[in-house]
Amino acid sequence: MLEIKDICSAYLEGYFYAKITEHLITDKIQNSNLDILKKTAVECMKDYIEHSAFSNEEKEKMQNNYEHWADITLHGIKQRLRDSDKLFE
């Protein structure tokens, strides 16, 4: 059975992603802001891995890949925004 904190976290996470999506659909975003966002996401991922309950082996695997994940994700987001004429330099 889910704990109330898990339900609240899932709800807030869903709301957060919905708001981001809403802004990406209706607004334009500057390319340099996405680069800054990537740096912030990488730092957040480092912190998340460090403080997670994963085993040391799992943490090591994640630490070896988080920057690659951020690069791939950023590339995909930028391409999608370019395709929809929402990205400007």
Tab-separated table of N, CA and C in Angstrom:
chain	number	residue	atom	x	y	z
A	1	MET	N	0.847	-1.182	0.000
A	1	MET	CA	0.000	0.000	0.000
A	1	MET	C	0.895	1.249	0.000
A	2	LEU	N	0.528	2.201	-0.808
A	2	LEU	CA	1.305	3.437	-0.903
A	2	LEU	C	1.116	4.298	0.344
A	3	GLU	N	2.201	4.904	0.751
A	3	GLU	CA	2.163	5.859	1.851
A	3	GLU	C	1.650	7.193	1.316
A	4	ILE	N	1.073	7.999	2.183
A	4	ILE	CA	0.544	9.300	1.768
A	4	ILE	C	1.664	10.182	1.203
A	5	LYS	N	2.869	10.087	1.762
A	5	LYS	CA	3.983	10.898	1.235
A	5	LYS	C	4.335	10.495	-0.192
A	6	ASP	N	4.206	9.188	-0.512
A	6	ASP	CA	4.486	8.727	-1.877
A	6	ASP	C	3.430	9.240	-2.850
A	7	ILE	N	2.191	9.238	-2.421
A	7	ILE	CA	1.099	9.756	-3.250
A	7	ILE	C	1.283	11.249	-3.484
A	8	CYS	N	1.622	11.977	-2.428
A	8	CYS	CA	1.844	13.422	-2.558
A	8	CYS	C	3.031	13.708	-3.474
A	9	SER	N	4.100	12.950	-3.309
A	9	SER	CA	5.276	13.145	-4.168
A	9	SER	C	4.934	12.903	-5.627
A	10	ALA	N	4.198	11.835	-5.900
A	10	ALA	CA	3.816	11.516	-7.279
A	10	ALA	C	2.929	12.613	-7.857
A	11	TYR	N	1.987	13.099	-7.058
A	11	TYR	CA	1.095	14.165	-7.518
A	11	TYR	C	1.887	15.434	-7.839
A	12	LEU	N	2.761	15.831	-6.916
A	12	LEU	CA	3.531	17.055	-7.121
A	12	LEU	C	4.493	16.927	-8.294
A	13	GLU	N	5.081	15.753	-8.454
A	13	GLU	CA	5.966	15.533	-9.584
A	13	GLU	C	5.187	15.627	-10.896
A	14	GLY	N	4.016	15.045	-10.940
A	14	GLY	CA	3.167	15.134	-12.128
A	14	GLY	C	2.777	16.573	-12.433
A	15	TYR	N	2.420	17.317	-11.392
A	15	TYR	CA	2.049	18.722	-11.563
A	15	TYR	C	3.243	19.515	-12.107
A	16	PHE	N	4.405	19.269	-11.544
A	16	PHE	CA	5.632	19.941	-11.960
A	16	PHE	C	5.894	19.713	-13.448
A	17	TYR	N	5.826	18.460	-13.885
A	17	TYR	CA	6.066	18.147	-15.299
A	17	TYR	C	4.978	18.734	-16.195
A	18	ALA	N	3.761	18.759	-15.718
A	18	ALA	CA	2.674	19.344	-16.500
A	18	ALA	C	2.910	20.844	-16.713
A	19	LYS	N	3.370	21.531	-15.674
A	19	LYS	CA	3.625	22.968	-15.798
A	19	LYS	C	4.788	23.236	-16.756
A	20	ILE	N	5.827	22.424	-16.678
A	20	ILE	CA	6.949	22.590	-17.606
A	20	ILE	C	6.470	22.381	-19.038
A	21	THR	N	5.712	21.339	-19.249
A	21	THR	CA	5.190	21.040	-20.587
A	21	THR	C	4.324	22.180	-21.090
A	22	GLU	N	3.482	22.719	-20.229
A	22	GLU	CA	2.627	23.843	-20.612
A	22	GLU	C	3.476	25.016	-21.104
A	23	HIS	N	4.534	25.336	-20.387
A	23	HIS	CA	5.396	26.447	-20.793
A	23	HIS	C	6.132	26.146	-22.099
A	24	LEU	N	6.576	24.919	-22.256
A	24	LEU	CA	7.278	24.572	-23.493
A	24	LEU	C	6.352	24.589	-24.700
A	25	ILE	N	5.078	24.329	-24.493
A	25	ILE	CA	4.109	24.341	-25.588
A	25	ILE	C	3.731	25.767	-25.966
A	26	THR	N	3.576	26.626	-24.966
A	26	THR	CA	3.042	27.962	-25.232
A	26	THR	C	4.101	29.053	-25.345
A	27	ASP	N	5.301	28.828	-24.809
A	27	ASP	CA	6.342	29.857	-24.797
A	27	ASP	C	7.526	29.443	-25.653
A	28	LYS	N	8.408	30.395	-25.883
A	28	LYS	CA	9.693	30.103	-26.523
A	28	LYS	C	10.751	30.100	-25.425
A	29	ILE	N	11.845	29.407	-25.689
A	29	ILE	CA	12.919	29.324	-24.700
A	29	ILE	C	14.244	29.581	-25.387
A	30	GLN	N	15.128	30.223	-24.675
A	30	GLN	CA	16.438	30.553	-25.223
A	30	GLN	C	17.374	29.355	-25.072
A	31	ASN	N	18.136	29.095	-26.119
A	31	ASN	CA	19.075	27.982	-26.161
A	31	ASN	C	20.017	27.998	-24.952
A	32	SER	N	20.560	29.159	-24.623
A	32	SER	CA	21.508	29.263	-23.505
A	32	SER	C	20.862	28.912	-22.167
A	33	ASN	N	19.558	29.174	-22.024
A	33	ASN	CA	18.865	28.806	-20.783
A	33	ASN	C	18.783	27.294	-20.624
A	34	LEU	N	18.633	26.591	-21.733
A	34	LEU	CA	18.616	25.125	-21.666
A	34	LEU	C	19.982	24.581	-21.264
A	35	ASP	N	21.044	25.222	-21.728
A	35	ASP	CA	22.385	24.795	-21.334
A	35	ASP	C	22.602	24.990	-19.834
A	36	ILE	N	22.119	26.097	-19.309
A	36	ILE	CA	22.202	26.356	-17.867
A	36	ILE	C	21.368	25.334	-17.103
A	37	LEU	N	20.200	25.042	-17.630
A	37	LEU	CA	19.319	24.053	-17.006
A	37	LEU	C	19.988	22.686	-16.952
A	38	LYS	N	20.706	22.332	-18.006
A	38	LYS	CA	21.407	21.042	-18.025
A	38	LYS	C	22.433	20.980	-16.907
A	39	LYS	N	23.195	22.055	-16.725
A	39	LYS	CA	24.197	22.082	-15.659
A	39	LYS	C	23.534	21.889	-14.293
A	40	THR	N	22.408	22.538	-14.103
A	40	THR	CA	21.669	22.403	-12.847
A	40	THR	C	21.161	20.979	-12.675
A	41	ALA	N	20.659	20.393	-13.743
A	41	ALA	CA	20.150	19.019	-13.682
A	41	ALA	C	21.268	18.040	-13.336
A	42	VAL	N	22.459	18.251	-13.888
A	42	VAL	CA	23.600	17.386	-13.592
A	42	VAL	C	23.958	17.480	-12.108
A	43	GLU	N	23.986	18.687	-11.575
A	43	GLU	CA	24.288	18.861	-10.150
A	43	GLU	C	23.221	18.204	-9.276
A	44	CYS	N	21.961	18.335	-9.664
A	44	CYS	CA	20.874	17.695	-8.911
A	44	CYS	C	20.999	16.176	-8.954
A	45	MET	N	21.371	15.652	-10.108
A	45	MET	CA	21.527	14.206	-10.245
A	45	MET	C	22.679	13.707	-9.389
A	46	LYS	N	23.794	14.443	-9.351
A	46	LYS	CA	24.916	14.075	-8.484
A	46	LYS	C	24.456	13.984	-7.034
A	47	ASP	N	23.725	14.992	-6.597
A	47	ASP	CA	23.233	15.040	-5.222
A	47	ASP	C	22.253	13.898	-4.947
A	48	TYR	N	21.362	13.651	-5.903
A	48	TYR	CA	20.386	12.572	-5.758
A	48	TYR	C	21.085	11.222	-5.597
A	49	ILE	N	22.071	10.961	-6.444
A	49	ILE	CA	22.791	9.682	-6.389
A	49	ILE	C	23.517	9.555	-5.045
A	50	GLU	N	24.183	10.621	-4.661
A	50	GLU	CA	24.956	10.603	-3.423
A	50	GLU	C	24.094	10.291	-2.196
A	51	HIS	N	22.887	10.820	-2.173
A	51	HIS	CA	22.020	10.663	-1.004
A	51	HIS	C	20.972	9.562	-1.162
A	52	SER	N	21.057	8.793	-2.222
A	52	SER	CA	20.066	7.747	-2.467
A	52	SER	C	20.366	6.498	-1.643
A	53	ALA	N	19.409	5.591	-1.643
A	53	ALA	CA	19.554	4.333	-0.906
A	53	ALA	C	20.083	3.214	-1.796
A	54	PHE	N	20.538	3.548	-2.993
A	54	PHE	CA	21.082	2.546	-3.896
A	54	PHE	C	22.370	1.960	-3.320
A	55	SER	N	22.704	0.765	-3.754
A	55	SER	CA	23.967	0.147	-3.333
A	55	SER	C	25.125	0.938	-3.940
A	56	ASN	N	26.315	0.737	-3.393
A	56	ASN	CA	27.489	1.434	-3.930
A	56	ASN	C	27.733	1.079	-5.391
A	57	GLU	N	27.475	-0.170	-5.743
A	57	GLU	CA	27.646	-0.601	-7.136
A	57	GLU	C	26.662	0.135	-8.058
A	58	GLU	N	25.406	0.230	-7.617
A	58	GLU	CA	24.394	0.945	-8.417
A	58	GLU	C	24.743	2.427	-8.524
A	59	LYS	N	25.195	3.012	-7.419
A	59	LYS	CA	25.576	4.424	-7.436
A	59	LYS	C	26.709	4.666	-8.425
A	60	GLU	N	27.681	3.765	-8.424
A	60	GLU	CA	28.818	3.914	-9.335
A	60	GLU	C	28.362	3.863	-10.792
A	61	LYS	N	27.458	2.923	-11.095
A	61	LYS	CA	26.919	2.836	-12.462
A	61	LYS	C	26.211	4.130	-12.845
A	62	MET	N	25.400	4.631	-11.933
A	62	MET	CA	24.654	5.851	-12.208
A	62	MET	C	25.598	7.042	-12.367
A	63	GLN	N	26.622	7.115	-11.532
A	63	GLN	CA	27.569	8.221	-11.604
A	63	GLN	C	28.340	8.210	-12.919
A	64	ASN	N	28.542	7.032	-13.476
A	64	ASN	CA	29.253	6.934	-14.749
A	64	ASN	C	28.384	7.362	-15.929
A	65	ASN	N	27.083	7.449	-15.729
A	65	ASN	CA	26.179	7.704	-16.850
A	65	ASN	C	25.363	8.993	-16.764
A	66	TYR	N	25.308	9.646	-15.616
A	66	TYR	CA	24.360	10.761	-15.483
A	66	TYR	C	24.637	11.915	-16.430
A	67	GLU	N	25.914	12.209	-16.695
A	67	GLU	CA	26.200	13.314	-17.608
A	67	GLU	C	25.819	12.943	-19.045
A	68	HIS	N	26.023	11.704	-19.406
A	68	HIS	CA	25.614	11.213	-20.727
A	68	HIS	C	24.087	11.313	-20.864
A	69	TRP	N	23.366	10.917	-19.824
A	69	TRP	CA	21.897	11.016	-19.847
A	69	TRP	C	21.463	12.463	-20.034
A	70	ALA	N	22.125	13.374	-19.324
A	70	ALA	CA	21.777	14.794	-19.428
A	70	ALA	C	22.023	15.311	-20.840
A	71	ASP	N	23.131	14.891	-21.459
A	71	ASP	CA	23.434	15.319	-22.832
A	71	ASP	C	22.380	14.818	-23.815
A	72	ILE	N	22.032	13.551	-23.702
A	72	ILE	CA	21.032	12.965	-24.607
A	72	ILE	C	19.678	13.641	-24.427
A	73	THR	N	19.294	13.848	-23.182
A	73	THR	CA	18.009	14.489	-22.894
A	73	THR	C	17.986	15.908	-23.437
A	74	LEU	N	19.055	16.662	-23.191
A	74	LEU	CA	19.117	18.039	-23.676
A	74	LEU	C	19.054	18.083	-25.197
A	75	HIS	N	19.772	17.199	-25.849
A	75	HIS	CA	19.745	17.145	-27.314
A	75	HIS	C	18.315	16.902	-27.806
A	76	GLY	N	17.616	15.956	-27.204
A	76	GLY	CA	16.241	15.651	-27.600
A	76	GLY	C	15.301	16.820	-27.385
A	77	ILE	N	15.442	17.478	-26.237
A	77	ILE	CA	14.580	18.635	-25.937
A	77	ILE	C	14.835	19.742	-26.948
A	78	LYS	N	16.110	20.033	-27.204
A	78	LYS	CA	16.426	21.105	-28.160
A	78	LYS	C	15.894	20.779	-29.552
A	79	GLN	N	16.036	19.534	-29.970
A	79	GLN	CA	15.538	19.156	-31.301
A	79	GLN	C	14.029	19.327	-31.380
A	80	ARG	N	13.336	18.887	-30.370
A	80	ARG	CA	11.872	19.014	-30.334
A	80	ARG	C	11.451	20.478	-30.371
A	81	LEU	N	12.158	21.324	-29.616
A	81	LEU	CA	11.841	22.747	-29.604
A	81	LEU	C	12.179	23.409	-30.939
A	82	ARG	N	13.275	23.002	-31.558
A	82	ARG	CA	13.612	23.527	-32.893
A	82	ARG	C	12.526	23.155	-33.897
A	83	ASP	N	12.111	21.906	-33.849
A	83	ASP	CA	11.083	21.418	-34.775
A	83	ASP	C	9.774	22.174	-34.634
A	84	SER	N	9.470	22.628	-33.425
A	84	SER	CA	8.210	23.342	-33.195
A	84	SER	C	8.413	24.849	-33.147
A	85	ASP	N	9.607	25.305	-33.571
A	85	ASP	CA	9.933	26.732	-33.636
A	85	ASP	C	9.785	27.435	-32.280
A	86	LYS	N	10.187	26.732	-31.231
A	86	LYS	CA	10.093	27.291	-29.873
A	86	LYS	C	11.450	27.632	-29.287
A	87	LEU	N	12.532	27.309	-30.002
A	87	LEU	CA	13.887	27.542	-29.507
A	87	LEU	C	14.503	28.692	-30.262
A	88	PHE	N	15.077	29.639	-29.541
A	88	PHE	CA	15.786	30.711	-30.226
A	88	PHE	C	17.160	30.907	-29.593
A	89	GLU	N	18.063	31.395	-30.408
A	89	GLU	CA	19.462	31.548	-29.993
A	89	GLU	C	19.688	32.779	-29.166
